[in-house]
Amino acid sequence: NAGVMQNPRHLVRRRGQEARLRCSPMKGHSHVYWYRQLPEEGLKFMVYLQKENIIDESGMPKERFSAEFPKEGPSILRIQQVVRGDSAAYFCASSDGTSHHEQYFGPGTRLTVT
Amino acid sequence: GQSLEQPSEVTAVEGAIVQINCTYQTSGFYGLSWYQQHDGGAPTFLSYNALDGLEETGRFSSFLSRSDSYGYLLLQELQMKDSASYFCAVPSGSARQLTFGSGTQLTVLP
């Protein structure tokens, strides 16, 4: 499967725990974007990364949230000390960097904080 | 900042034609994209208009008027499988990220 992969698909965490969401971009893509979606709402941009670099993190909360895209391995969105308001679907998308308007999305990770 | 407005719900019958409108306000405009999302699954890219006019891709067409800050997605010969949420989106942040509208839930009735 050469599409965007995300895991886990569902994640349940208690308040105060850490959540780690993984994303492997489409083969040949080195540009990764993370979005958050609340029920009945559109997707909200969080962060844009290229290999080993954060390019734009203007949509990411300043505290508890971090993202990385190492030279080897998937991109990881990390949420520390989760709160109930973090419950949402988190989508990863990738592109080849030449057409940012055409992004390929993964199936998402549904995070539930209890 | 960027903001996009689209109707929250549209209902149509199988075989009909439906138009989903989108108006936008942006600081810097590169083009208008449309995405489809079924039942909270992965959004899929449908079309992109950088210039004024109509772009046709099979049963789906997308239109843009830059002077009116307006676009629409036209779905013809509706099928039950077209029931989904449709989002307009604009590239922003130096055209690297997408800003999405709140989505239009299309329900196709038999």
PDB file of C-alpha atoms in Angstrom:
ATOM      1  CA  ASN A   1       0.000   0.000   0.000  1.00  0.00           C
ATOM      2  CA  ALA A   2       1.664   3.211  -1.186  1.00  0.00           C
ATOM      3  CA  GLY A   3      -0.881   5.511   0.500  1.00  0.00           C
ATOM      4  CA  VAL A   4      -0.498   7.568   3.659  1.00  0.00           C
ATOM      5  CA  MET A   5      -0.435   5.331   6.712  1.00  0.00           C
ATOM      6  CA  GLN A   6      -1.410   6.337  10.204  1.00  0.00           C
ATOM      7  CA  ASN A   7      -1.368   4.378  13.413  1.00  0.00           C
ATOM      8  CA  PRO A   8      -2.961   3.704  15.661  1.00  0.00           C
ATOM      9  CA  ARG A   9      -6.395   4.199  14.121  1.00  0.00           C
ATOM     10  CA  HIS A  10      -7.951   4.538  17.560  1.00  0.00           C
ATOM     11  CA  LEU A  11      -6.245   5.615  20.752  1.00  0.00           C
ATOM     12  CA  VAL A  12      -7.701   5.921  24.224  1.00  0.00           C
ATOM     13  CA  ARG A  13      -5.788   7.784  26.882  1.00  0.00           C
ATOM     14  CA  ARG A  14      -6.600   8.894  30.406  1.00  0.00           C
ATOM     15  CA  ARG A  15      -6.165  12.536  31.323  1.00  0.00           C
ATOM     16  CA  GLY A  16      -2.516  13.287  32.015  1.00  0.00           C
ATOM     17  CA  GLN A  17      -1.113  10.508  29.842  1.00  0.00           C
ATOM     18  CA  GLU A  18       0.877  10.953  26.662  1.00  0.00           C
ATOM     19  CA  ALA A  19      -0.405  10.262  23.162  1.00  0.00           C
ATOM     20  CA  ARG A  20       1.886   9.423  20.235  1.00  0.00           C
ATOM     21  CA  LEU A  21       0.440   9.449  16.743  1.00  0.00           C
ATOM     22  CA  ARG A  22       2.424   8.144  13.802  1.00  0.00           C
ATOM     23  CA  CYS A  23       2.279   8.952  10.120  1.00  0.00           C
ATOM     24  CA  SER A  24       4.123   7.452   7.184  1.00  0.00           C
ATOM     25  CA  PRO A  25       3.742   9.612   4.073  1.00  0.00           C
ATOM     26  CA  MET A  26       2.965   8.357   0.625  1.00  0.00           C
ATOM     27  CA  LYS A  27       5.936   6.819  -1.126  1.00  0.00           C
ATOM     28  CA  GLY A  28       8.034   9.529  -2.711  1.00  0.00           C
ATOM     29  CA  HIS A  29       6.592  12.306  -0.552  1.00  0.00           C
ATOM     30  CA  SER A  30       8.780  14.158   1.915  1.00  0.00           C
ATOM     31  CA  HIS A  31       6.299  16.837   3.014  1.00  0.00           C
ATOM     32  CA  VAL A  32       3.953  16.057   5.896  1.00  0.00           C
ATOM     33  CA  TYR A  33       1.067  18.064   7.357  1.00  0.00           C
ATOM     34  CA  TRP A  34      -0.924  17.390  10.519  1.00  0.00           C
ATOM     35  CA  TYR A  35      -4.555  18.486  10.921  1.00  0.00           C
ATOM     36  CA  ARG A  36      -7.076  18.142  13.726  1.00  0.00           C
ATOM     37  CA  GLN A  37     -10.791  17.663  13.181  1.00  0.00           C
ATOM     38  CA  LEU A  38     -13.513  18.007  15.772  1.00  0.00           C
ATOM     39  CA  PRO A  39     -16.924  16.434  15.102  1.00  0.00           C
ATOM     40  CA  GLU A  40     -18.997  18.320  12.518  1.00  0.00           C
ATOM     41  CA  GLU A  41     -16.124  20.691  11.808  1.00  0.00           C
ATOM     42  CA  GLY A  42     -13.497  21.213   9.162  1.00  0.00           C
ATOM     43  CA  LEU A  43      -9.876  20.269   9.463  1.00  0.00           C
ATOM     44  CA  LYS A  44      -7.607  22.696  11.296  1.00  0.00           C
ATOM     45  CA  PHE A  45      -3.974  22.947  10.293  1.00  0.00           C
ATOM     46  CA  MET A  46      -1.483  22.187  13.025  1.00  0.00           C
ATOM     47  CA  VAL A  47       2.011  21.738  11.633  1.00  0.00           C
ATOM     48  CA  TYR A  48       3.935  21.283   8.387  1.00  0.00           C
ATOM     49  CA  LEU A  49       7.207  19.345   8.301  1.00  0.00           C
ATOM     50  CA  GLN A  50       9.811  18.209   5.869  1.00  0.00           C
ATOM     51  CA  LYS A  51      12.407  15.589   6.691  1.00  0.00           C
ATOM     52  CA  GLU A  52      14.157  16.667   9.899  1.00  0.00           C
ATOM     53  CA  ASN A  53      12.647  20.163   9.763  1.00  0.00           C
ATOM     54  CA  ILE A  54       9.567  21.882  11.134  1.00  0.00           C
ATOM     55  CA  ILE A  55       8.586  24.402   8.494  1.00  0.00           C
ATOM     56  CA  ASP A  56       5.405  25.862   9.960  1.00  0.00           C
ATOM     57  CA  GLU A  57       3.933  25.106  13.380  1.00  0.00           C
ATOM     58  CA  SER A  58       1.653  28.116  13.548  1.00  0.00           C
ATOM     59  CA  GLY A  59      -1.448  25.985  14.111  1.00  0.00           C
ATOM     60  CA  MET A  60      -0.073  23.908  16.940  1.00  0.00           C
ATOM     61  CA  PRO A  61      -0.716  24.784  20.602  1.00  0.00           C
ATOM     62  CA  LYS A  62       2.424  26.132  22.223  1.00  0.00           C
ATOM     63  CA  GLU A  63       2.261  23.765  25.162  1.00  0.00           C
ATOM     64  CA  ARG A  64       2.025  19.954  25.352  1.00  0.00           C
ATOM     65  CA  PHE A  65       2.105  19.451  21.571  1.00  0.00           C
ATOM     66  CA  SER A  66       5.182  18.632  19.524  1.00  0.00           C
ATOM     67  CA  ALA A  67       5.912  17.096  16.157  1.00  0.00           C
ATOM     68  CA  GLU A  68       8.882  15.590  14.416  1.00  0.00           C
ATOM     69  CA  PHE A  69       9.761  13.990  11.122  1.00  0.00           C
ATOM     70  CA  PRO A  70      13.098  12.233  11.501  1.00  0.00           C
ATOM     71  CA  LYS A  71      15.413  11.269   8.700  1.00  0.00           C
ATOM     72  CA  GLU A  72      14.354   7.674   9.132  1.00  0.00           C
ATOM     73  CA  GLY A  73      10.918   6.548  10.190  1.00  0.00           C
ATOM     74  CA  PRO A  74       7.475   8.086  10.415  1.00  0.00           C
ATOM     75  CA  SER A  75       6.411  11.549  11.447  1.00  0.00           C
ATOM     76  CA  ILE A  76       5.197  11.652  15.046  1.00  0.00           C
ATOM     77  CA  LEU A  77       2.707  13.997  16.663  1.00  0.00           C
ATOM     78  CA  ARG A  78       3.131  13.908  20.426  1.00  0.00           C
ATOM     79  CA  ILE A  79       0.626  15.210  22.930  1.00  0.00           C
ATOM     80  CA  GLN A  80       1.767  15.308  26.527  1.00  0.00           C
ATOM     81  CA  GLN A  81      -0.532  15.376  29.554  1.00  0.00           C
ATOM     82  CA  VAL A  82      -3.650  14.969  27.453  1.00  0.00           C
ATOM     83  CA  VAL A  83      -6.890  16.674  28.446  1.00  0.00           C
ATOM     84  CA  ARG A  84     -10.446  15.918  27.391  1.00  0.00           C
ATOM     85  CA  GLY A  85     -10.360  18.799  24.902  1.00  0.00           C
ATOM     86  CA  ASP A  86      -7.672  16.950  22.954  1.00  0.00           C
ATOM     87  CA  SER A  87     -10.221  14.321  21.942  1.00  0.00           C
ATOM     88  CA  ALA A  88     -10.479  14.620  18.162  1.00  0.00           C
ATOM     89  CA  ALA A  89      -9.517  12.986  14.896  1.00  0.00           C
ATOM     90  CA  TYR A  90      -5.958  13.743  13.884  1.00  0.00           C
ATOM     91  CA  PHE A  91      -5.191  13.488  10.192  1.00  0.00           C
ATOM     92  CA  CYS A  92      -1.844  13.392   8.507  1.00  0.00           C
ATOM     93  CA  ALA A  93      -1.392  14.375   4.879  1.00  0.00           C
ATOM     94  CA  SER A  94       1.554  14.325   2.531  1.00  0.00           C
ATOM     95  CA  SER A  95       2.564  15.959  -0.715  1.00  0.00           C
ATOM     96  CA  ASP A  96       5.525  16.070  -3.028  1.00  0.00           C
ATOM     97  CA  GLY A  97       6.069  19.732  -2.155  1.00  0.00           C
ATOM     98  CA  THR A  98       5.266  21.096  -5.599  1.00  0.00           C
ATOM     99  CA  SER A  99       1.475  21.099  -5.224  1.00  0.00           C
ATOM    100  CA  HIS A 100       0.548  21.941  -1.650  1.00  0.00           C
ATOM    101  CA  HIS A 101      -3.088  22.368  -2.690  1.00  0.00           C
ATOM    102  CA  GLU A 102      -3.259  18.646  -3.480  1.00  0.00           C
ATOM    103  CA  GLN A 103      -2.579  16.724  -0.332  1.00  0.00           C
ATOM    104  CA  TYR A 104      -3.065  13.020   0.261  1.00  0.00           C
ATOM    105  CA  PHE A 105      -4.610  12.170   3.586  1.00  0.00           C
ATOM    106  CA  GLY A 106      -4.285   9.169   5.832  1.00  0.00           C
ATOM    107  CA  PRO A 107      -7.233   7.476   7.545  1.00  0.00           C
ATOM    108  CA  GLY A 108      -6.698   9.453  10.746  1.00  0.00           C
ATOM    109  CA  THR A 109      -6.202   8.596  14.404  1.00  0.00           C
ATOM    110  CA  ARG A 110      -9.217   8.988  16.642  1.00  0.00           C
ATOM    111  CA  LEU A 111      -7.997  10.061  20.053  1.00  0.00           C
ATOM    112  CA  THR A 112     -10.345   9.707  22.983  1.00  0.00           C
ATOM    113  CA  VAL A 113      -9.318  11.125  26.337  1.00  0.00           C
ATOM    114  CA  THR A 114     -11.212   9.699  29.276  1.00  0.00           C
TER     115      THR A 114
ATOM    116  CA  GLY B   1      -6.447  35.454   8.150  1.00  0.00           C
ATOM    117  CA  GLN B   2      -8.505  33.142   6.065  1.00  0.00           C
ATOM    118  CA  SER B   3     -12.195  32.280   6.318  1.00  0.00           C
ATOM    119  CA  LEU B   4     -14.423  30.178   4.115  1.00  0.00           C
ATOM    120  CA  GLU B   5     -18.186  29.935   4.157  1.00  0.00           C
ATOM    121  CA  GLN B   6     -20.183  27.031   2.798  1.00  0.00           C
ATOM    122  CA  PRO B   7     -23.666  25.676   3.540  1.00  0.00           C
ATOM    123  CA  SER B   8     -23.780  23.111   6.315  1.00  0.00           C
ATOM    124  CA  GLU B   9     -26.196  20.735   4.595  1.00  0.00           C
ATOM    125  CA  VAL B  10     -27.536  19.987   1.132  1.00  0.00           C
ATOM    126  CA  THR B  11     -30.021  17.291   0.156  1.00  0.00           C
ATOM    127  CA  ALA B  12     -30.758  16.034  -3.352  1.00  0.00           C
ATOM    128  CA  VAL B  13     -32.158  12.951  -5.049  1.00  0.00           C
ATOM    129  CA  GLU B  14     -30.336  10.356  -7.059  1.00  0.00           C
ATOM    130  CA  GLY B  15     -29.699  11.431 -10.630  1.00  0.00           C
ATOM    131  CA  ALA B  16     -30.054  15.127  -9.854  1.00  0.00           C
ATOM    132  CA  ILE B  17     -27.484  17.933 -10.045  1.00  0.00           C
ATOM    133  CA  VAL B  18     -26.330  19.746  -6.928  1.00  0.00           C
ATOM    134  CA  GLN B  19     -24.148  22.817  -6.453  1.00  0.00           C
ATOM    135  CA  ILE B  20     -22.157  23.474  -3.283  1.00  0.00           C
ATOM    136  CA  ASN B  21     -21.067  27.070  -2.921  1.00  0.00           C
ATOM    137  CA  CYS B  22     -18.051  28.471  -1.154  1.00  0.00           C
ATOM    138  CA  THR B  23     -17.152  32.080  -0.468  1.00  0.00           C
ATOM    139  CA  TYR B  24     -13.800  32.991   0.951  1.00  0.00           C
ATOM    140  CA  GLN B  25     -11.858  35.831   2.492  1.00  0.00           C
ATOM    141  CA  THR B  26      -8.123  35.491   2.337  1.00  0.00           C
ATOM    142  CA  SER B  27      -5.001  37.556   2.655  1.00  0.00           C
ATOM    143  CA  GLY B  28      -3.273  36.374  -0.455  1.00  0.00           C
ATOM    144  CA  PHE B  29      -5.075  33.950  -2.749  1.00  0.00           C
ATOM    145  CA  TYR B  30      -3.548  31.053  -4.643  1.00  0.00           C
ATOM    146  CA  GLY B  31      -6.555  28.973  -5.591  1.00  0.00           C
ATOM    147  CA  LEU B  32      -9.507  26.949  -4.320  1.00  0.00           C
ATOM    148  CA  SER B  33      -9.466  23.214  -3.645  1.00  0.00           C
ATOM    149  CA  TRP B  34     -12.285  20.781  -2.971  1.00  0.00           C
ATOM    150  CA  TYR B  35     -12.101  17.647  -0.839  1.00  0.00           C
ATOM    151  CA  GLN B  36     -14.576  14.840  -0.148  1.00  0.00           C
ATOM    152  CA  GLN B  37     -14.831  13.012   3.162  1.00  0.00           C
ATOM    153  CA  HIS B  38     -16.966   9.945   3.800  1.00  0.00           C
ATOM    154  CA  ASP B  39     -18.093   9.278   7.371  1.00  0.00           C
ATOM    155  CA  GLY B  40     -15.081  10.912   8.992  1.00  0.00           C
ATOM    156  CA  GLY B  41     -12.622   8.959   6.868  1.00  0.00           C
ATOM    157  CA  ALA B  42      -9.629  10.198   4.929  1.00  0.00           C
ATOM    158  CA  PRO B  43     -10.403  13.385   2.976  1.00  0.00           C
ATOM    159  CA  THR B  44      -9.742  12.892  -0.724  1.00  0.00           C
ATOM    160  CA  PHE B  45      -8.754  15.583  -3.186  1.00  0.00           C
ATOM    161  CA  LEU B  46     -11.346  16.348  -5.871  1.00  0.00           C
ATOM    162  CA  SER B  47     -10.263  19.447  -7.744  1.00  0.00           C
ATOM    163  CA  TYR B  48      -8.332  22.700  -7.713  1.00  0.00           C
ATOM    164  CA  ASN B  49      -8.974  26.004  -9.457  1.00  0.00           C
ATOM    165  CA  ALA B  50      -6.199  28.557  -9.652  1.00  0.00           C
ATOM    166  CA  LEU B  51      -7.785  30.568 -12.445  1.00  0.00           C
ATOM    167  CA  ASP B  52     -11.323  31.759 -13.146  1.00  0.00           C
ATOM    168  CA  GLY B  53     -13.615  29.365 -14.928  1.00  0.00           C
ATOM    169  CA  LEU B  54     -14.876  25.845 -14.863  1.00  0.00           C
ATOM    170  CA  GLU B  55     -12.797  22.695 -14.411  1.00  0.00           C
ATOM    171  CA  GLU B  56     -14.498  19.430 -15.283  1.00  0.00           C
ATOM    172  CA  THR B  57     -13.529  15.990 -14.029  1.00  0.00           C
ATOM    173  CA  GLY B  58     -16.114  13.392 -14.931  1.00  0.00           C
ATOM    174  CA  ARG B  59     -19.342  13.970 -13.007  1.00  0.00           C
ATOM    175  CA  PHE B  60     -17.706  16.643 -10.868  1.00  0.00           C
ATOM    176  CA  SER B  61     -16.951  20.206 -11.940  1.00  0.00           C
ATOM    177  CA  SER B  62     -15.531  23.115 -10.001  1.00  0.00           C
ATOM    178  CA  PHE B  63     -15.865  26.803 -10.736  1.00  0.00           C
ATOM    179  CA  LEU B  64     -13.955  29.841  -9.523  1.00  0.00           C
ATOM    180  CA  SER B  65     -14.543  33.577  -9.749  1.00  0.00           C
ATOM    181  CA  ARG B  66     -11.622  35.387  -8.172  1.00  0.00           C
ATOM    182  CA  SER B  67     -13.277  38.795  -8.520  1.00  0.00           C
ATOM    183  CA  ASP B  68     -16.246  37.558  -6.489  1.00  0.00           C
ATOM    184  CA  SER B  69     -14.174  35.492  -4.034  1.00  0.00           C
ATOM    185  CA  TYR B  70     -16.527  32.658  -4.835  1.00  0.00           C
ATOM    186  CA  GLY B  71     -16.445  29.147  -6.104  1.00  0.00           C
ATOM    187  CA  TYR B  72     -18.640  26.119  -6.308  1.00  0.00           C
ATOM    188  CA  LEU B  73     -18.526  22.373  -6.736  1.00  0.00           C
ATOM    189  CA  LEU B  74     -21.060  20.908  -9.151  1.00  0.00           C
ATOM    190  CA  LEU B  75     -22.003  17.263  -8.882  1.00  0.00           C
ATOM    191  CA  GLN B  76     -23.996  15.767 -11.731  1.00  0.00           C
ATOM    192  CA  GLU B  77     -25.896  12.490 -12.035  1.00  0.00           C
ATOM    193  CA  LEU B  78     -25.847  12.087  -8.290  1.00  0.00           C
ATOM    194  CA  GLN B  79     -25.326   8.624  -6.896  1.00  0.00           C
ATOM    195  CA  MET B  80     -25.957   7.313  -3.404  1.00  0.00           C
ATOM    196  CA  LYS B  81     -22.204   6.968  -2.894  1.00  0.00           C
ATOM    197  CA  ASP B  82     -21.843  10.740  -3.309  1.00  0.00           C
ATOM    198  CA  SER B  83     -23.364  11.183   0.147  1.00  0.00           C
ATOM    199  CA  ALA B  84     -20.446  12.659   2.049  1.00  0.00           C
ATOM    200  CA  SER B  85     -19.027  15.890   3.422  1.00  0.00           C
ATOM    201  CA  TYR B  86     -17.483  18.291   0.944  1.00  0.00           C
ATOM    202  CA  PHE B  87     -14.921  20.855   1.984  1.00  0.00           C
ATOM    203  CA  CYS B  88     -13.575  23.846   0.148  1.00  0.00           C
ATOM    204  CA  ALA B  89     -10.040  24.806   1.087  1.00  0.00           C
ATOM    205  CA  VAL B  90      -7.491  27.448   0.235  1.00  0.00           C
ATOM    206  CA  PRO B  91      -3.723  27.176   0.377  1.00  0.00           C
ATOM    207  CA  SER B  92      -2.407  29.635   2.953  1.00  0.00           C
ATOM    208  CA  GLY B  93       0.738  30.273   4.937  1.00  0.00           C
ATOM    209  CA  SER B  94       2.851  30.904   1.832  1.00  0.00           C
ATOM    210  CA  ALA B  95       0.663  28.350   0.040  1.00  0.00           C
ATOM    211  CA  ARG B  96       1.973  25.470   2.109  1.00  0.00           C
ATOM    212  CA  GLN B  97      -0.936  24.613   4.394  1.00  0.00           C
ATOM    213  CA  LEU B  98      -4.634  24.300   3.716  1.00  0.00           C
ATOM    214  CA  THR B  99      -7.359  26.264   5.454  1.00  0.00           C
ATOM    215  CA  PHE B 100     -10.647  24.365   5.257  1.00  0.00           C
ATOM    216  CA  GLY B 101     -14.253  25.460   5.351  1.00  0.00           C
ATOM    217  CA  SER B 102     -16.556  23.795   7.879  1.00  0.00           C
ATOM    218  CA  GLY B 103     -17.888  21.415   5.277  1.00  0.00           C
ATOM    219  CA  THR B 104     -21.181  20.706   3.550  1.00  0.00           C
ATOM    220  CA  GLN B 105     -22.940  17.453   4.354  1.00  0.00           C
ATOM    221  CA  LEU B 106     -24.521  16.150   1.141  1.00  0.00           C
ATOM    222  CA  THR B 107     -27.289  13.614   1.498  1.00  0.00           C
ATOM    223  CA  VAL B 108     -28.431  11.833  -1.642  1.00  0.00           C
ATOM    224  CA  LEU B 109     -31.911  10.342  -1.389  1.00  0.00           C
ATOM    225  CA  PRO B 110     -33.174   7.439  -3.504  1.00  0.00           C
TER     226      PRO B 110
END
